[in-house]
Each structure stands twice: as C-alpha cells, then as structure tokens.
Short mmCIF file of C-alpha atoms in Angstrom, two decimals:
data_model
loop_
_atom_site.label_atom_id
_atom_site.label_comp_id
_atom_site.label_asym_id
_atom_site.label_seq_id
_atom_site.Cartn_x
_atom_site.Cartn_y
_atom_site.Cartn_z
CA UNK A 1 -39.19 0.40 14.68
CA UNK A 2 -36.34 0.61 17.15
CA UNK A 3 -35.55 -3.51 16.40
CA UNK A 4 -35.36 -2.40 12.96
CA UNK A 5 -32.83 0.49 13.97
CA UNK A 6 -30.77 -1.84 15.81
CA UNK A 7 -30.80 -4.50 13.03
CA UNK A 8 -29.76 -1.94 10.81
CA UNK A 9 -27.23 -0.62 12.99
CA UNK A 10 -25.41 -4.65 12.52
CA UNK A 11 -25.66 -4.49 9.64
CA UNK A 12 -24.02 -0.86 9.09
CA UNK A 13 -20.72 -2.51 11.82
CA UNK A 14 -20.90 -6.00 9.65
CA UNK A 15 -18.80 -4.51 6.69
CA UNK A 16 -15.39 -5.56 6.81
CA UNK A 17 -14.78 -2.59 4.01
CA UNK A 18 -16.17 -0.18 7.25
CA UNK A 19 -13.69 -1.34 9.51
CA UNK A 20 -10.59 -1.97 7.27
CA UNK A 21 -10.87 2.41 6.32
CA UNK A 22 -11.45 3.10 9.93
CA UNK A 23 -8.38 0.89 10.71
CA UNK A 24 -6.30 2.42 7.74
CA UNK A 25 -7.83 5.74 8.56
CA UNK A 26 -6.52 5.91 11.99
CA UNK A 27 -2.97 4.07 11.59
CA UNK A 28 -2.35 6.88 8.98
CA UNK A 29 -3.63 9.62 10.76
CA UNK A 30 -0.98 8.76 13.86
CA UNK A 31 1.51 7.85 11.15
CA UNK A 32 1.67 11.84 9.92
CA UNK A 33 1.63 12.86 13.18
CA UNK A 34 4.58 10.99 14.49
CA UNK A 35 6.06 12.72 10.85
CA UNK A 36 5.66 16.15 11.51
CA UNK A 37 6.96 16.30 15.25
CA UNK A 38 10.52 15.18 16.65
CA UNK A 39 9.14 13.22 19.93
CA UNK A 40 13.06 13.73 21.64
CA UNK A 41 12.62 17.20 21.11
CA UNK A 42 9.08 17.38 22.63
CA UNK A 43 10.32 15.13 25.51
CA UNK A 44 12.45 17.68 26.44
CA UNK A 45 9.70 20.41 26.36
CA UNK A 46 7.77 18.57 28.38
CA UNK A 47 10.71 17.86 30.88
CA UNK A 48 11.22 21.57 31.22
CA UNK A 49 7.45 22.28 31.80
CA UNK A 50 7.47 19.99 34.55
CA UNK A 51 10.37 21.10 36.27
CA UNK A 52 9.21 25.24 35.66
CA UNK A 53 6.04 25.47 34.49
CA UNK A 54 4.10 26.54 31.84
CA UNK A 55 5.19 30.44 32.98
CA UNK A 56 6.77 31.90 30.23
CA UNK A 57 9.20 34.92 31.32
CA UNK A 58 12.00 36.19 29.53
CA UNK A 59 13.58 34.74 32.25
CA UNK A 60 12.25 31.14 31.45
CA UNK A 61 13.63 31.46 28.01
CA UNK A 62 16.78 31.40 29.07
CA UNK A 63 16.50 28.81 31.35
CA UNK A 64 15.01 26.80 28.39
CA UNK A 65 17.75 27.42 26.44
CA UNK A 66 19.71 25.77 29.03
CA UNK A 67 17.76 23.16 29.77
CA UNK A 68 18.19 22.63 26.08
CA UNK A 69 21.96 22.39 26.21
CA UNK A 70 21.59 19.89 29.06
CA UNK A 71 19.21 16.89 27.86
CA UNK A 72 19.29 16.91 24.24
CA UNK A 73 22.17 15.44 21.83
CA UNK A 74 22.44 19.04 19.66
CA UNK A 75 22.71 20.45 23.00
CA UNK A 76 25.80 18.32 24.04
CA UNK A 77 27.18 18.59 21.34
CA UNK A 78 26.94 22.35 21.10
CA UNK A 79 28.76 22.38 24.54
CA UNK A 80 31.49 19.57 23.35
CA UNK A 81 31.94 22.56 20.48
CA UNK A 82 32.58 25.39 23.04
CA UNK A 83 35.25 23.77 24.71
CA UNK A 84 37.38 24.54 21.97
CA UNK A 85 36.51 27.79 22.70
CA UNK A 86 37.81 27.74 26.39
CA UNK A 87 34.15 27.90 27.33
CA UNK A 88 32.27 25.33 29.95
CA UNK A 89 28.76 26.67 28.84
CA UNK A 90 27.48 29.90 27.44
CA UNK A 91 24.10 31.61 28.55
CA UNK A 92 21.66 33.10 26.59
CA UNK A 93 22.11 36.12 27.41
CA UNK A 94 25.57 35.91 25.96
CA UNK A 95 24.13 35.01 22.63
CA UNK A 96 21.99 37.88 22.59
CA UNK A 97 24.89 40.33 23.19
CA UNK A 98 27.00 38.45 20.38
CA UNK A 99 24.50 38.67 17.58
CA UNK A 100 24.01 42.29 19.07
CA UNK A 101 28.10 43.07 18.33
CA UNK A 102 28.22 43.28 22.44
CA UNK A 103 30.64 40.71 22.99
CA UNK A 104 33.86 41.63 21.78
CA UNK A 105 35.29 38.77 23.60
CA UNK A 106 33.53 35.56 22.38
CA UNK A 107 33.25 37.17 18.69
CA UNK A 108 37.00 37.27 19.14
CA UNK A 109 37.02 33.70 20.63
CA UNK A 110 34.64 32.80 17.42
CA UNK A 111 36.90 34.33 15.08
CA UNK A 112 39.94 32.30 16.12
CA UNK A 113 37.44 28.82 15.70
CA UNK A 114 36.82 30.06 12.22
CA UNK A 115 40.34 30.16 11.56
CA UNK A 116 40.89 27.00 13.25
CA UNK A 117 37.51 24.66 12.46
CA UNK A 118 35.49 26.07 9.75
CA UNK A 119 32.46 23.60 10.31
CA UNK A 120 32.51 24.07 13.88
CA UNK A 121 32.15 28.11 13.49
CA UNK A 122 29.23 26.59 11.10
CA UNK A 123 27.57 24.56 13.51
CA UNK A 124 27.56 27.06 16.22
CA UNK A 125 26.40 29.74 14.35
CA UNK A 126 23.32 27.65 13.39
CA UNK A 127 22.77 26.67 17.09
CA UNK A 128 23.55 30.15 18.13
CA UNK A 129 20.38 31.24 15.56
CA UNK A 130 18.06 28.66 16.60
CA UNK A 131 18.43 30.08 20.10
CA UNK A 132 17.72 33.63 19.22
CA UNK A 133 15.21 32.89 17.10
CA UNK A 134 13.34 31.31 20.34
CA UNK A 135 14.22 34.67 22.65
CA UNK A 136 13.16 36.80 19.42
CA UNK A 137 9.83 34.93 18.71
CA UNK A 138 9.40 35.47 22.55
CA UNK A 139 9.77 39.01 22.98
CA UNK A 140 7.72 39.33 19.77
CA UNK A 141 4.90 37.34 21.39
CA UNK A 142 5.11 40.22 24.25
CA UNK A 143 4.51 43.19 21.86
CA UNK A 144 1.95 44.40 19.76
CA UNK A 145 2.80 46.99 17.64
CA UNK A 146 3.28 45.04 14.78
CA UNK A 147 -0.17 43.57 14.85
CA UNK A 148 -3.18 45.77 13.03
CA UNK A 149 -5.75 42.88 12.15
CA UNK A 150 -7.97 45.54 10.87
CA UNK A 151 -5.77 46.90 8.79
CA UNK A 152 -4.12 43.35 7.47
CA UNK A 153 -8.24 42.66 6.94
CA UNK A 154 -8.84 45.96 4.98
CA UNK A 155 -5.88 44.81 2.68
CA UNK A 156 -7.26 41.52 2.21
CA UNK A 157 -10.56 42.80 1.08
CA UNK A 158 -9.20 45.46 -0.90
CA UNK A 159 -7.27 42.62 -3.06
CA UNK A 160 -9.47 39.88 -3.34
CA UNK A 161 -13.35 41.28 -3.08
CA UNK A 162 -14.79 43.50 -6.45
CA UNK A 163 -15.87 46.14 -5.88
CA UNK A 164 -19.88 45.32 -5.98
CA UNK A 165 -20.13 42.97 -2.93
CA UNK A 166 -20.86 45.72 -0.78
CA UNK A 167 -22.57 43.39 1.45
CA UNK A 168 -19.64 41.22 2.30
CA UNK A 169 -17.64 44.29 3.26
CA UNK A 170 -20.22 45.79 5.62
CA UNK A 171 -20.17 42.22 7.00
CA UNK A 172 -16.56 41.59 7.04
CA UNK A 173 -15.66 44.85 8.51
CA UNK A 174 -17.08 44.84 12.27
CA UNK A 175 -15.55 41.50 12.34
CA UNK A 176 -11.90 42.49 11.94
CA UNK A 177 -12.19 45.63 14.17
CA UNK A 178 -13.67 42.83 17.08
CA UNK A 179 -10.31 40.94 16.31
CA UNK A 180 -8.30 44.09 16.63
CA UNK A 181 -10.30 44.32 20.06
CA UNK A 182 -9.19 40.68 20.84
CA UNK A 183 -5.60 41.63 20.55
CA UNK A 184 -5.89 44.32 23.18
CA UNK A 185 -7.42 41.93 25.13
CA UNK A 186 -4.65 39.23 24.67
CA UNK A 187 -1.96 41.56 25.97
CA UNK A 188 -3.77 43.22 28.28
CA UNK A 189 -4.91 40.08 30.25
CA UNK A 190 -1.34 38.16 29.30
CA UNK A 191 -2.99 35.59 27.61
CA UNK A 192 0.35 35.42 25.24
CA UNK A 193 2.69 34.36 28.32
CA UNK A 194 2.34 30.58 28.51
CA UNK A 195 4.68 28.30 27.31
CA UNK A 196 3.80 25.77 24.19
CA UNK A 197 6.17 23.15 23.54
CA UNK A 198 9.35 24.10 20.94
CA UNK A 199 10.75 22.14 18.62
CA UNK A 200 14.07 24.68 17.34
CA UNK A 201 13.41 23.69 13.95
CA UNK A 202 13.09 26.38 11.56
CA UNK A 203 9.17 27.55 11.52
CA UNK A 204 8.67 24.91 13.91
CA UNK A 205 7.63 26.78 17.26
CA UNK A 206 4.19 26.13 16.45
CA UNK A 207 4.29 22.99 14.41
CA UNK A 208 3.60 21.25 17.51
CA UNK A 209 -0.02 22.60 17.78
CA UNK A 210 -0.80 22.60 14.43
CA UNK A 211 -0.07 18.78 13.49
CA UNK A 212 -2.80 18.03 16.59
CA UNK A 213 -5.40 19.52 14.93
CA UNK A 214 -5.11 20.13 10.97
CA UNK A 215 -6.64 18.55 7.89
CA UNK A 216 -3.16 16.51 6.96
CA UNK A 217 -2.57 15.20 10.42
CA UNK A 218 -3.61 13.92 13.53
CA UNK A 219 -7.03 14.79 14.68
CA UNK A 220 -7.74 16.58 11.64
CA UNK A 221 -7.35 14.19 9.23
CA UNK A 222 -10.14 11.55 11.06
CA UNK A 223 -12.46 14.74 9.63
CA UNK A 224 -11.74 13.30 6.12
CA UNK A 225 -11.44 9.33 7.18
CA UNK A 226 -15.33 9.93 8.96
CA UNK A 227 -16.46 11.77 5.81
CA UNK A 228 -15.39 8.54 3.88
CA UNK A 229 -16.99 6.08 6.56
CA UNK A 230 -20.17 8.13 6.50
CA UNK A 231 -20.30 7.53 2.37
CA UNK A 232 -19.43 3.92 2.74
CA UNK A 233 -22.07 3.54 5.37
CA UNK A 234 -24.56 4.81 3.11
CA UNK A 235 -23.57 2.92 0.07
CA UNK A 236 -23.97 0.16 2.41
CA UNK A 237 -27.19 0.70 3.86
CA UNK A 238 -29.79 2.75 1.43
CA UNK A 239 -27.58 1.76 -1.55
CA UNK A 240 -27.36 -1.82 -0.81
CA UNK A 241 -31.55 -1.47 -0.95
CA UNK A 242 -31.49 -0.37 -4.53
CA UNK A 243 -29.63 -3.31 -5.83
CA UNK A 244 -31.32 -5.98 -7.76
CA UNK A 245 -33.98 -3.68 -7.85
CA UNK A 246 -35.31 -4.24 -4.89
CA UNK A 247 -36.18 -0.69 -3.75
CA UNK A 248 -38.95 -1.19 -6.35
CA UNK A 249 -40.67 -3.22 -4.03
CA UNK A 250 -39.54 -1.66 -0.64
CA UNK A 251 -39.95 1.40 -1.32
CA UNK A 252 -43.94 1.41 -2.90
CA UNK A 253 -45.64 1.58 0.10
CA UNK A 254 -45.72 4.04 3.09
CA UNK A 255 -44.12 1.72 5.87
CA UNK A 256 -41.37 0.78 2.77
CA UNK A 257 -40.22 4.71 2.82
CA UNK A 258 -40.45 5.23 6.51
CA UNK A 259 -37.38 2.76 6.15
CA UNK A 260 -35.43 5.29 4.24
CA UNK A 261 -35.55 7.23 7.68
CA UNK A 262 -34.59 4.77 9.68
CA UNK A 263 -31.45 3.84 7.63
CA UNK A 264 -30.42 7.35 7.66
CA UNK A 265 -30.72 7.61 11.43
CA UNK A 266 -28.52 4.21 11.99
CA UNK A 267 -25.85 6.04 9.59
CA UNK A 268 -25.79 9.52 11.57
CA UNK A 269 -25.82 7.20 14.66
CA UNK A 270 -22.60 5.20 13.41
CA UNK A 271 -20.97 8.07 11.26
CA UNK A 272 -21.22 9.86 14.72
CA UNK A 273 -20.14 7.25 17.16
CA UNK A 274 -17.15 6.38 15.38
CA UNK A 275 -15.95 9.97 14.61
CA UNK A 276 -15.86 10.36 18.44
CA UNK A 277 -14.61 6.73 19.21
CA UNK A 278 -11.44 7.70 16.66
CA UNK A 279 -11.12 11.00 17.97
CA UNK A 280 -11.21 9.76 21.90
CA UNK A 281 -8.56 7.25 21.21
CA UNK A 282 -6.45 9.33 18.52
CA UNK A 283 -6.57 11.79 21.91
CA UNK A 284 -5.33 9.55 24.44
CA UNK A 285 -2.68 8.40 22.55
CA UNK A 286 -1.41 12.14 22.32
CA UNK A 287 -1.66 11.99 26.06
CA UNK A 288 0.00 8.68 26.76
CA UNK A 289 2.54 9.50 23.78
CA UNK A 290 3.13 13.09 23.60
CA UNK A 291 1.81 14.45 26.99
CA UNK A 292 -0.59 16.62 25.43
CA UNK A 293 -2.29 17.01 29.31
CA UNK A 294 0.55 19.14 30.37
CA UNK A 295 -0.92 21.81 28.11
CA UNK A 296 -4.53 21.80 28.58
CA UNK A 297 -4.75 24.94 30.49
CA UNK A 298 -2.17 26.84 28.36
CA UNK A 299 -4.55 29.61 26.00
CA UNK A 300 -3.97 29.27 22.42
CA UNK A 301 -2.78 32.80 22.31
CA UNK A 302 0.97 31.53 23.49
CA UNK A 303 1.27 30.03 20.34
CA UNK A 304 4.60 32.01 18.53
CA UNK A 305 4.22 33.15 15.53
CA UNK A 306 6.71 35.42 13.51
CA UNK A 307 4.00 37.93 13.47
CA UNK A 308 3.15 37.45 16.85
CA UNK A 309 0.97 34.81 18.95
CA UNK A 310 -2.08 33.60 16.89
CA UNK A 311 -5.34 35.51 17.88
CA UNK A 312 -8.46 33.56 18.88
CA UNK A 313 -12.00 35.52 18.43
CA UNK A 314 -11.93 34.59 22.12
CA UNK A 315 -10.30 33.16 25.02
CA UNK A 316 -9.51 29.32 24.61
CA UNK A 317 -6.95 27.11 25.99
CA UNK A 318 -5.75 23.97 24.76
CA UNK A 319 -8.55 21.55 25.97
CA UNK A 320 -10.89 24.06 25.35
CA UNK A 321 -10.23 23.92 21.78
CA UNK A 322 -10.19 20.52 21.34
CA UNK A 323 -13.75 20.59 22.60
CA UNK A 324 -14.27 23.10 20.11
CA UNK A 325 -13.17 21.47 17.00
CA UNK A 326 -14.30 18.22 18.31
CA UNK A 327 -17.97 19.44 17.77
CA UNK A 328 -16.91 20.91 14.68
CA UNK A 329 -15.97 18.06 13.55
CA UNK A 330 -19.19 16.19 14.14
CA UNK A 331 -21.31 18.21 12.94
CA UNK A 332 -19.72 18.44 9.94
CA UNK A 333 -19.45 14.62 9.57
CA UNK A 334 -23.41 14.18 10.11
CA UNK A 335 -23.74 16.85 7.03
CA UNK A 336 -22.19 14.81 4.79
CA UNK A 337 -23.30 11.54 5.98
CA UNK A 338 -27.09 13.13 5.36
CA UNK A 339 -25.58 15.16 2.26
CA UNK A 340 -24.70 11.44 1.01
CA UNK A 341 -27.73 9.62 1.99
CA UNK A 342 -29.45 12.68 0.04
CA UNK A 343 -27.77 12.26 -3.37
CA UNK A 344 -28.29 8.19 -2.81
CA UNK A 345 -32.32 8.52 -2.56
CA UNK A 346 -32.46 11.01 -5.51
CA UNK A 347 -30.34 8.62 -7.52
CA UNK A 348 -32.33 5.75 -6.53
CA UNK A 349 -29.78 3.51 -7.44
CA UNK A 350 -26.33 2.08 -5.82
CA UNK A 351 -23.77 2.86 -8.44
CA UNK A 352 -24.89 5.98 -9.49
CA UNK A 353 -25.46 7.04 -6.12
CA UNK A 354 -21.85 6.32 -5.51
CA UNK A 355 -20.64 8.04 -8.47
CA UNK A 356 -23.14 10.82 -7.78
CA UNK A 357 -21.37 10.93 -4.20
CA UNK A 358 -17.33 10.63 -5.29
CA UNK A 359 -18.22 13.49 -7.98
CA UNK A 360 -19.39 15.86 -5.23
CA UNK A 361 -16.58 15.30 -2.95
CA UNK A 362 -14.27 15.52 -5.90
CA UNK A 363 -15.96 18.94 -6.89
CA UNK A 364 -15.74 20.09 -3.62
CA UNK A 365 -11.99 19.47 -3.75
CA UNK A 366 -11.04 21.28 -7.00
CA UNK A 367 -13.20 24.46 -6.22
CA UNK A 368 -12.00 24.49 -2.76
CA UNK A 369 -8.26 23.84 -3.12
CA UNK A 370 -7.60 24.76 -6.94
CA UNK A 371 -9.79 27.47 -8.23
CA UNK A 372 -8.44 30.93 -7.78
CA UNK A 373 -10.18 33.62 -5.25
CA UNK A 374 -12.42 30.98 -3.80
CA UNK A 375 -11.64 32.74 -0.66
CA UNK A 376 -14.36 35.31 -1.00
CA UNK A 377 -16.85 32.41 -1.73
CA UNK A 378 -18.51 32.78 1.76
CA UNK A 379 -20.76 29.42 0.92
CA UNK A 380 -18.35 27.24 -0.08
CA UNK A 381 -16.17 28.69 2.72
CA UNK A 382 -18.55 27.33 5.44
CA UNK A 383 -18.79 24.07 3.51
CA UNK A 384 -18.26 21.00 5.78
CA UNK A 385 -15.13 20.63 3.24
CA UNK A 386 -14.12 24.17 3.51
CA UNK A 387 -14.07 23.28 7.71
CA UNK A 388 -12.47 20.28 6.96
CA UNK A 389 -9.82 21.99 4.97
CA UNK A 390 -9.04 24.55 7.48
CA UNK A 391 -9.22 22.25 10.57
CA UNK A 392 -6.31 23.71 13.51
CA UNK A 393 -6.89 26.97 12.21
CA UNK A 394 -10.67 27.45 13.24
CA UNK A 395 -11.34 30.45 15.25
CA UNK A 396 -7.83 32.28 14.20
CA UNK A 397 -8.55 33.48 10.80
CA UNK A 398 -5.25 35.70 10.23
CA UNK A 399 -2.47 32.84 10.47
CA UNK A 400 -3.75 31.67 6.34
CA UNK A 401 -5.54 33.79 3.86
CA UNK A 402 -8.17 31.36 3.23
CA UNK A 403 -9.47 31.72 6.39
CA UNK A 404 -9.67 34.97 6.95
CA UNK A 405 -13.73 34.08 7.01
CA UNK A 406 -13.49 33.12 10.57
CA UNK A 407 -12.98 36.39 11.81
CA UNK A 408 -16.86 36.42 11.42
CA UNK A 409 -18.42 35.40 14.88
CA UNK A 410 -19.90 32.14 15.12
CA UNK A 411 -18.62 31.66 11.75
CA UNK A 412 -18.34 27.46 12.53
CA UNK A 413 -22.28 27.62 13.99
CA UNK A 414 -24.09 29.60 11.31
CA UNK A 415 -22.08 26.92 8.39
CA UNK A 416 -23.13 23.99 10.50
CA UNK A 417 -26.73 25.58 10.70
CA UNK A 418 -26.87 26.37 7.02
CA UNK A 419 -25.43 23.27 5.53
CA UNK A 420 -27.08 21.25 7.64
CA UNK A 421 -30.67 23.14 6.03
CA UNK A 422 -28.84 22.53 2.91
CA UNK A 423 -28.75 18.54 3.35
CA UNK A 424 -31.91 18.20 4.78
CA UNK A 425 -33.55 20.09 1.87
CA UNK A 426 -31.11 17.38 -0.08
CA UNK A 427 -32.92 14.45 2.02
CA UNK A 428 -36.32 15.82 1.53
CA UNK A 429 -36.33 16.06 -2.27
CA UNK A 430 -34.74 12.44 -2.55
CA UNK A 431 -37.80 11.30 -0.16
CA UNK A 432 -40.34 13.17 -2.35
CA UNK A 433 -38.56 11.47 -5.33
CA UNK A 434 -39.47 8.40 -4.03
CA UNK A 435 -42.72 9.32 -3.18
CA UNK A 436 -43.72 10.18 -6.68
CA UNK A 437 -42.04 7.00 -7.73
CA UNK A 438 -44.12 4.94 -6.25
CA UNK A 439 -47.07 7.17 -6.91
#
C-alpha cells in the first residue's frame, strides 16, 4: 500500500500543469506585494527601528519624523523647501503647534511663501499633514474612549440580523462584550505601544501588515493558488482514473476502491506540502527583502488605525500570527482538496467532476463576495472561502464588517472542524456511490 502511495505521490509532482500554477501562483503573489508597499519607505522604517527600537513613545514619533526628514528623498526635499523659509529644520513639535494656530511665527513665515511660491506652500502643507497624521494616529492608538466594540457590535446586529434569529444574537452578544474586555486589556498591559513600520501614505500606516497576510497579496493569496493546486491534483489523480472508462474496471472490486483512499491521501499529502513549501519561501523572502524579523515580537495591537489599534480576541505578536494563519491556511486547503476529491467520486467522471468542481468554487464566489447580507450567513462565513476571503483580518473582526464573525472565540477552529465533517460526509457519499456502482 505505501509503494502505491509513493507511486501516486510521482505521479501527483509529474504534471507540468502542477508546477507551471505553483510557479505562476507564487511569482504573482510576490508581484502584488512588491505593489502595495513602497520598499524605500519601509527601508527607512526599518533603519529607524534599528537605531531606536520598536518602543513607541510620543517621544519616538518625533524622532521618526526626523529620521524621516533625514534619509528619505520627500524628506530632503521638504528641508531644501524650508530654507526659503529661513529655517535649517523644523521639529515636530513645531508642526503640532502650527496646525494648532500656536505658532504665530512660522504661520507668518508660511504666509510670506504663499505669497512668494504657491506650490511650495502646497507641498509643505501636504508634508506638514502627513506628519500629523502619524503623531495623531499615535496618540489615538494611546486612548480609548473612542472604542465601544460592544456597542459598534450591537449596531451591527441591529442593522443586518431580523429580528427572528434570536439564536445568533444570544451567541453574538457575549462575544463582543469579551472584545470590549480585550480592549481594556490592550491598554492596560500597553500592548498598543510598539512600533509597526509607516509608510506616510494616506491610509497607509497599516498597509504594511495587511499586504503580508490578505487574500489579494502576499501570503494570502497562496490560500487561493493551493486551493487551485489541490483541484488540479485531483483532476489529476482520481479524475485521470475515470477516463476511458477505466474506473469501470478499477473501481469493481474491494482492493479497486481502497485506491480511491489512497489517491486522496497522496493529494492532502501534496496539497499540504506545497501550501507550506510556498508559504516558507514566500516568508523568507519577506525576511531577506522586507525585514519582516525586525517585527516578530511587536503585538498586533500596535497596528494604527483611525479608530484606534486593531483588537485581537487575544494577545498575538507578529510571528505569532503568522503561525496562526499559517494553520489556518492549511487546514482550509486540505478541506477543499477533500471537498474536491468528494464532488470527483460522486461524479464518477473527469470532466464533469471538473465542471462539478469550477461551479462550486464559482458559487462560493458570488454568494460570498456579491450577494447582499451574506454577513449574517454564519455557515458560509466559516467556509474555507469565507477564511480565504478574510485572510489578514482573522482574529480582529471590527477592522471590516464582514468579519465581524470572528469576534466569536475559536471562530477559525469550530469552521475548520465543521467543514472539515462537511467534506468528509462529501467523501463518504462519493465512496458509497461507488460502492453501489459496482454492486
């Protein structure tokens, strides 16, 4: 039996179709990433964390701010700009009291550029906004009066579940009164006062988080490229058995459908391997690219948002996480690959079976991403495509409406634990199908 695994394990790695996605797959996923994130401006957040830490005092705002001035081009030529206003530098501080109307001098200073260089009064105020934007966010990250999750989750359910589903509220309630609990314990414990990297774009100060882990980029989209392997591995293996008719013969006897199981088990082997092979090597280039190491101990809390910093259901740093969603992840790619193999034995044949399987993930799309209030649909929610779909924003269900079903604890474990009963039911009638086939 176990030759027959590893034959059937060749096989599986033979196809050049295999490799060619996973190649594709994992070009593109980099490709988006290197998109979504200036690397000078990260190099220069990663400069500043190794020469102060990842400490994040009001204090080391405006020394980033400064740093900032010093090693980037917008920087330089922010500082080439105030010479014309007879200044060397200027601090933060001095921004804050000008956008506060407590500078008389430099808004007088300011005035007399406008008069003199109307783009360079432009420019500068632009610069000047980025700057406060990052001291704002930051003293925002340090308060919490703004932030009633149990409140913003009353709201929610108020507009989006009838009246009737009782049960979901008596569910959903406890959950957003433990998040409220989580924000105490955020502040209380300073889990908000690390420093992640900045970009000064606008609604960038978490971008840089984000693109690691979500469905359109980096490690988030290999989610997607493994749920396409897994289907092309079992189109490849069970499928390739029904063509020519040839499951009508290898499948009639006992030892014939003990086959079926061993397929399946050299697919989850290879869907699984090669998730965490892409993953592993996605992750080192972030490390060897983007110095994503410098961060690993940072807590997710630090992230700024203009609410404040995102709330985890529980303590996690950056490493921490990426173990987190890296077991997510494979779980949810050895659902579909047995979800797939599933639909192939019921079909009992390879082009319907790959119809069968492009029509499911194609439903799954439209419910999931175009069908209105889909948000209350706690099923389809905990879908290995409604996981997939909310990948980077796992465990912090307040920072997008459709994910406000996370605030449920062990909301990832339960839908890995019922979809995965799901599939295997899925498995077992296909096998029973067979069964009475050759019966």
């Amino acid at each position: 039996m176990m030759r027959i695994f590893w034959e059937e394990c060749k096989h599986i790695l033979r196809s050049r179709l295999l490799w060619c996605v996973a190649l594709l797959g994992f070009f593109a996923s980099l490709y988006l990433h290197s998109v979504s994130v200036d690397p000078s401006l990260l190099t220069v957040s990663n400069g500043f964390v190794r020469e102060h830490g990842t400490s994040f005092t009001e204090q080391d705002a405006d020394d980033f701010v400064l740093y900032y001035l010093e090693h980037t081009e917008h920087g330089k030529e922010v500082q080439q700009e105030l010479k014309q206003l007879g200044l060397s530098t200027i601090t933060p501080s001095q921004i804050m009291r000008y956008q506060r109307g407590e500078d008389p001098e430099l808004a007088e200073r300011l005035h007399a550029l406008r008069e003199k260089d109307e783009s360079a009064y432009e420019y500068l105020m632009y610069e000047f906004h980025r700057f406060t934007r990052v001291l704002d966010q930051m003293a925002d990250n340090r308060t919490k009066e703004n932030i009633d999750l149990e409140k913003q989750g009353k709201s929610w359910m108020d507009s989006l579940l009838p009246p009737e589903e009782e049960w979901k509220r008596s569910l959903l309630q406890p959950a957003f009164a433990a998040m409220q609990d989580r924000v105490e314990d955020v502040f209380a414990t300073g889990e908000n006062q690390e420093f992640f990297p900045y970009t000064l774009q606008k609604g960038g100060y978490n971008d840089w988080f984000w693109t690691l882990f979500r469905m359109n980029d980096g490690l988030g989209f290999l989610w997607g490229v493994s749920f396409l392997l897994s289907a092309i591995m079992v189109a490849r293996s069970l499928g390739g058995s029904f063509r020519a008719h040839r499951g009508q013969l290898l499948y009639t006897g006992r030892p014939g459908r003990r086959l079926i199981l061993i397929k399946m088990a050299a697919v989850l082997t290879i869907s699984g391997l090669l998730f965490l092979l892409l993953t592993g090597l996605m992750t080192l280039l972030y490390v060897l690219l983007y110095h994503i190491d410098l961060y690993w101990h940072v807590p997710v809390a630090s992230l700024l948002c203009e609410d404040g910093p995102a709330i985890p259901r529980f303590a996690v740093t950056l490493l921490q996480y990426w173990w987190f969603q890296l077991g997510v992840g494979l779980g949810c790619v050895l659902i579909m690959a047995l979800l797939f193999g599933g639909v192939m034995a019921l079909t009992k044949n390879f082009y319907v079976g790959s119809a069968m399987i492009a029509l499911l993930v194609t439903g799954f799309v439209i419910l999931l991403k175009m069908v209105p209030g889909i948000e209350s649909s706690l099923l389809l929610m905990s879908s290995p495509m409604g996981l997939f779909f909310h990948t980077g924003f796992l465990l912090m269900p307040f920072l997008r409406a459709s994910t406000l079903f996370t605030a449920l604890p062990h909301f990832e474990g339960y839908s890995l634990l019922v979809w995965g009963l799901i599939t295997a039911i899925v498995m077992t009638l296909g096998l029973w199908r067979m069964r009475r086939a050759a019966l």
